[in-house]
Structure formats: structure tokens, C-alpha cells
Amino acid sequence: MSALFFQSVSKTYPPRSAGVQPFKALDRVTLEVQEGEFFGLLGPNGAGKTTLLKALNGLIPRQGEVLLNREELPEKTHEIVRGGVVLVAEGRQLFGQMTVLENLELGGWLVNKSERLRRIEQVFGDFPKLKERANQLAGTMSGGEQQMVAVAR
């Protein structure tokens, strides 16, 4: 079963000035990721990697079909996040003056408290180091540890 499926996803940016042609950043991209798979998105600058991820997360309008667990992915970002799809940007974007636990709690603000607690326990199972550091300020952690918090959030 495909966990994530893109079919003919396209994105064309309008011209920025008179006399300039529209720019097609994505041209009928088809991609399938199976449940439990990890995948990487590689390519040179300007190849459309960021555009594809922004389209997936509802940050820009998209054309084409995107399915998550065989259901059409909503177009509104908050509904996509509620469905479990998030984008971890290159910059970790942590709240450095808040603890690891507080950062994780903020990441689950769209779900009810019991579900948020369940997810945090799952994170602590997946990242035992974060459980050890739950009360540490996120800004005092190493870069790799901060990245763990960002991914877990």
C-alpha cells in the first residue's frame, strides 16, 4: 500500500515582469512512497525540490493528485498537519528558551491532550535521548540533538 502518492503534480509560477515567460517548476511529477519507506529528494538548485515539498504541505497551490493512505490530501495546511504530514525546514526553528518537552507539546497543539501525550511517549521511545533531556532548554542542545527535537515535533 502506498503511504504517499503523487500523480501528475505540476506547478507553474506566473511571470514576474512583462515579457517574461511563466516558469514551470514541476511538470507532471509522479512519485510513490510505500508505508515504512524512507526516501530522499535530491537534485540541483532550481530542480523543484522545495516547490514539491511546499505543494505537498499546502504552502502553495498545486495541480495534480496527492494521496495519503489512499485518501486525497487536503489543500489547507492545518488539515494536512492534522493528517500527520509536516515539513521540517532546514533551519530547526526551535523555541530555544523553552524545554524539549515544551517544544514537543507545541508540535501537537492541533490534537487533543491525550493524543498529544501518546505521541510524546512515542517520540521518547523513538528518541530516548530526548526523554533524558525533556526538561533541558532546547537552545542549549547540540545541533544534532536540536535536529532530533525538530523532527520529533
mmCIF file of C-alpha atoms in Angstrom:
data_model
loop_
_atom_site.group_PDB
_atom_site.id
_atom_site.type_symbol
_atom_site.label_atom_id
_atom_site.label_comp_id
_atom_site.label_asym_id
_atom_site.label_seq_id
_atom_site.Cartn_x
_atom_site.Cartn_y
_atom_site.Cartn_z
ATOM 1 C CA MET A 1 0.000 0.000 0.000
ATOM 2 C CA SER A 2 1.286 3.462 -0.881
ATOM 3 C CA ALA A 3 1.523 5.745 2.101
ATOM 4 C CA LEU A 4 2.141 8.753 -0.139
ATOM 5 C CA PHE A 5 1.312 9.006 -3.827
ATOM 6 C CA PHE A 6 1.793 11.929 -6.225
ATOM 7 C CA GLN A 7 0.218 11.740 -9.677
ATOM 8 C CA SER A 8 0.942 14.402 -12.298
ATOM 9 C CA VAL A 9 1.726 17.124 -9.762
ATOM 10 C CA SER A 10 2.550 20.372 -11.549
ATOM 11 C CA LYS A 11 3.275 23.938 -10.558
ATOM 12 C CA THR A 12 3.801 26.896 -12.854
ATOM 13 C CA TYR A 13 4.831 30.261 -11.460
ATOM 14 C CA PRO A 14 3.463 33.327 -13.258
ATOM 15 C CA PRO A 15 5.862 35.778 -14.902
ATOM 16 C CA ARG A 16 7.422 38.250 -12.500
ATOM 17 C CA SER A 17 7.606 41.012 -15.069
ATOM 18 C CA ALA A 18 6.342 41.920 -18.530
ATOM 19 C CA GLY A 19 7.918 39.975 -21.369
ATOM 20 C CA VAL A 20 8.985 37.061 -19.139
ATOM 21 C CA GLN A 21 7.506 33.612 -19.706
ATOM 22 C CA PRO A 22 5.797 31.651 -16.901
ATOM 23 C CA PHE A 23 8.182 29.238 -15.150
ATOM 24 C CA LYS A 24 7.186 25.575 -14.860
ATOM 25 C CA ALA A 25 8.829 24.357 -11.644
ATOM 26 C CA LEU A 26 7.085 20.963 -11.599
ATOM 27 C CA ASP A 27 5.920 19.132 -14.696
ATOM 28 C CA ARG A 28 3.659 16.138 -14.040
ATOM 29 C CA VAL A 29 5.696 14.673 -11.158
ATOM 30 C CA THR A 30 4.658 11.145 -10.217
ATOM 31 C CA LEU A 31 6.099 9.609 -7.068
ATOM 32 C CA GLU A 32 5.119 6.719 -4.834
ATOM 33 C CA VAL A 33 6.377 6.079 -1.292
ATOM 34 C CA GLN A 34 5.412 2.810 0.347
ATOM 35 C CA GLU A 35 4.467 2.555 4.011
ATOM 36 C CA GLY A 36 7.595 2.278 6.163
ATOM 37 C CA GLU A 37 9.917 3.519 3.409
ATOM 38 C CA PHE A 38 12.357 6.376 3.740
ATOM 39 C CA PHE A 39 13.090 8.395 0.651
ATOM 40 C CA GLY A 40 15.310 11.271 -0.287
ATOM 41 C CA LEU A 41 14.581 14.044 -2.716
ATOM 42 C CA LEU A 42 17.789 15.062 -4.478
ATOM 43 C CA GLY A 43 18.519 17.420 -7.329
ATOM 44 C CA PRO A 44 20.390 20.534 -8.366
ATOM 45 C CA ASN A 45 19.360 24.061 -7.415
ATOM 46 C CA GLY A 46 16.167 25.045 -9.216
ATOM 47 C CA ALA A 47 15.052 21.456 -9.866
ATOM 48 C CA GLY A 48 11.766 21.867 -7.944
ATOM 49 C CA LYS A 49 12.524 20.024 -4.686
ATOM 50 C CA THR A 50 11.322 22.810 -2.409
ATOM 51 C CA THR A 51 8.356 23.539 -4.669
ATOM 52 C CA LEU A 52 7.261 19.889 -4.439
ATOM 53 C CA LEU A 53 7.514 19.903 -0.649
ATOM 54 C CA LYS A 54 5.649 23.217 -0.394
ATOM 55 C CA ALA A 55 2.912 21.859 -2.664
ATOM 56 C CA LEU A 56 2.662 18.718 -0.541
ATOM 57 C CA ASN A 57 2.264 20.795 2.618
ATOM 58 C CA GLY A 58 -0.297 23.217 1.188
ATOM 59 C CA LEU A 59 2.043 26.185 1.333
ATOM 60 C CA ILE A 60 1.476 26.846 -2.387
ATOM 61 C CA PRO A 61 -1.407 25.775 -4.659
ATOM 62 C CA ARG A 62 -0.822 22.566 -6.582
ATOM 63 C CA GLN A 63 -2.225 20.824 -9.609
ATOM 64 C CA GLY A 64 -2.486 17.058 -9.763
ATOM 65 C CA GLU A 65 -3.388 14.359 -7.296
ATOM 66 C CA VAL A 66 -1.760 13.747 -3.918
ATOM 67 C CA LEU A 67 -2.952 10.805 -1.841
ATOM 68 C CA LEU A 68 -2.024 9.964 1.735
ATOM 69 C CA ASN A 69 -3.048 6.460 2.754
ATOM 70 C CA ARG A 70 -5.306 6.307 -0.336
ATOM 71 C CA GLU A 71 -7.215 9.471 0.602
ATOM 72 C CA GLU A 72 -6.958 12.818 -1.191
ATOM 73 C CA LEU A 73 -4.641 15.091 0.744
ATOM 74 C CA PRO A 74 -6.425 18.298 1.773
ATOM 75 C CA GLU A 75 -5.156 21.586 0.376
ATOM 76 C CA LYS A 76 -5.232 23.601 3.621
ATOM 77 C CA THR A 77 -2.023 23.386 5.630
ATOM 78 C CA HIS A 78 -3.655 22.952 9.044
ATOM 79 C CA GLU A 79 -5.701 19.998 7.718
ATOM 80 C CA ILE A 80 -2.562 18.426 6.228
ATOM 81 C CA VAL A 81 -0.761 18.769 9.571
ATOM 82 C CA ARG A 82 -3.759 17.258 11.353
ATOM 83 C CA GLY A 83 -3.393 14.279 8.995
ATOM 84 C CA GLY A 84 0.185 13.762 10.129
ATOM 85 C CA VAL A 85 2.202 15.364 7.323
ATOM 86 C CA VAL A 86 4.679 18.028 8.379
ATOM 87 C CA LEU A 87 7.619 19.819 6.845
ATOM 88 C CA VAL A 88 10.820 20.084 8.862
ATOM 89 C CA ALA A 89 12.599 23.065 7.362
ATOM 90 C CA GLU A 90 16.376 23.247 7.010
ATOM 91 C CA GLY A 91 16.567 25.669 9.917
ATOM 92 C CA ARG A 92 15.398 23.827 13.019
ATOM 93 C CA GLN A 93 13.035 26.623 14.074
ATOM 94 C CA LEU A 94 13.019 25.525 17.720
ATOM 95 C CA PHE A 95 11.987 27.690 20.630
ATOM 96 C CA GLY A 96 15.405 27.830 22.287
ATOM 97 C CA GLN A 97 14.196 29.306 25.579
ATOM 98 C CA MET A 98 11.661 26.507 26.005
ATOM 99 C CA THR A 99 12.358 22.947 27.109
ATOM 100 C CA VAL A 100 12.435 19.947 24.811
ATOM 101 C CA LEU A 101 9.091 18.836 26.236
ATOM 102 C CA GLU A 102 7.530 22.267 25.691
ATOM 103 C CA ASN A 103 8.722 22.265 22.063
ATOM 104 C CA LEU A 104 7.179 18.816 21.556
ATOM 105 C CA GLU A 105 3.913 19.920 23.153
ATOM 106 C CA LEU A 106 3.726 22.879 20.766
ATOM 107 C CA GLY A 107 4.164 20.490 17.848
ATOM 108 C CA GLY A 108 0.989 18.683 18.887
ATOM 109 C CA TRP A 109 -1.270 21.655 19.520
ATOM 110 C CA LEU A 110 -3.790 20.542 16.876
ATOM 111 C CA VAL A 111 -4.641 17.280 18.668
ATOM 112 C CA ASN A 112 -6.344 16.699 21.994
ATOM 113 C CA LYS A 113 -4.276 16.332 25.154
ATOM 114 C CA SER A 114 -4.446 12.540 25.417
ATOM 115 C CA GLU A 115 -3.326 12.103 21.783
ATOM 116 C CA ARG A 116 -0.571 14.665 22.293
ATOM 117 C CA LEU A 117 0.698 12.753 25.359
ATOM 118 C CA ARG A 118 0.562 9.466 23.426
ATOM 119 C CA ARG A 119 2.621 10.964 20.611
ATOM 120 C CA ILE A 120 5.184 12.408 23.019
ATOM 121 C CA GLU A 121 5.602 8.982 24.633
ATOM 122 C CA GLN A 122 6.099 7.506 21.167
ATOM 123 C CA VAL A 123 8.738 10.176 20.435
ATOM 124 C CA PHE A 124 10.530 9.319 23.681
ATOM 125 C CA GLY A 125 10.530 5.659 22.606
ATOM 126 C CA ASP A 126 11.943 6.569 19.184
ATOM 127 C CA PHE A 127 14.424 9.132 20.560
ATOM 128 C CA PRO A 128 15.452 8.019 24.103
ATOM 129 C CA LYS A 129 17.956 10.887 24.303
ATOM 130 C CA LEU A 130 15.049 13.349 24.169
ATOM 131 C CA LYS A 131 13.394 11.693 27.164
ATOM 132 C CA GLU A 132 16.641 12.145 29.102
ATOM 133 C CA ARG A 133 16.687 15.817 28.087
ATOM 134 C CA ALA A 134 12.947 16.572 28.342
ATOM 135 C CA ASN A 135 13.484 19.423 30.821
ATOM 136 C CA GLN A 136 16.570 20.881 29.132
ATOM 137 C CA LEU A 137 16.278 24.146 27.204
ATOM 138 C CA ALA A 138 16.266 23.250 23.509
ATOM 139 C CA GLY A 139 18.664 26.084 22.692
ATOM 140 C CA THR A 140 21.400 24.550 24.860
ATOM 141 C CA MET A 141 21.486 21.252 22.947
ATOM 142 C CA SER A 142 23.932 20.285 20.203
ATOM 143 C CA GLY A 143 22.900 20.806 16.569
ATOM 144 C CA GLY A 144 22.179 17.101 16.088
ATOM 145 C CA GLU A 145 20.081 16.955 19.241
ATOM 146 C CA GLN A 146 18.159 20.045 18.160
ATOM 147 C CA GLN A 147 17.508 18.339 14.822
ATOM 148 C CA MET A 148 16.043 15.357 16.724
ATOM 149 C CA VAL A 149 13.659 17.732 18.507
ATOM 150 C CA ALA A 150 12.682 19.363 15.201
ATOM 151 C CA VAL A 151 11.972 16.004 13.554
ATOM 152 C CA ALA A 152 10.102 14.726 16.601
ATOM 153 C CA ARG A 153 7.996 17.869 16.849
#
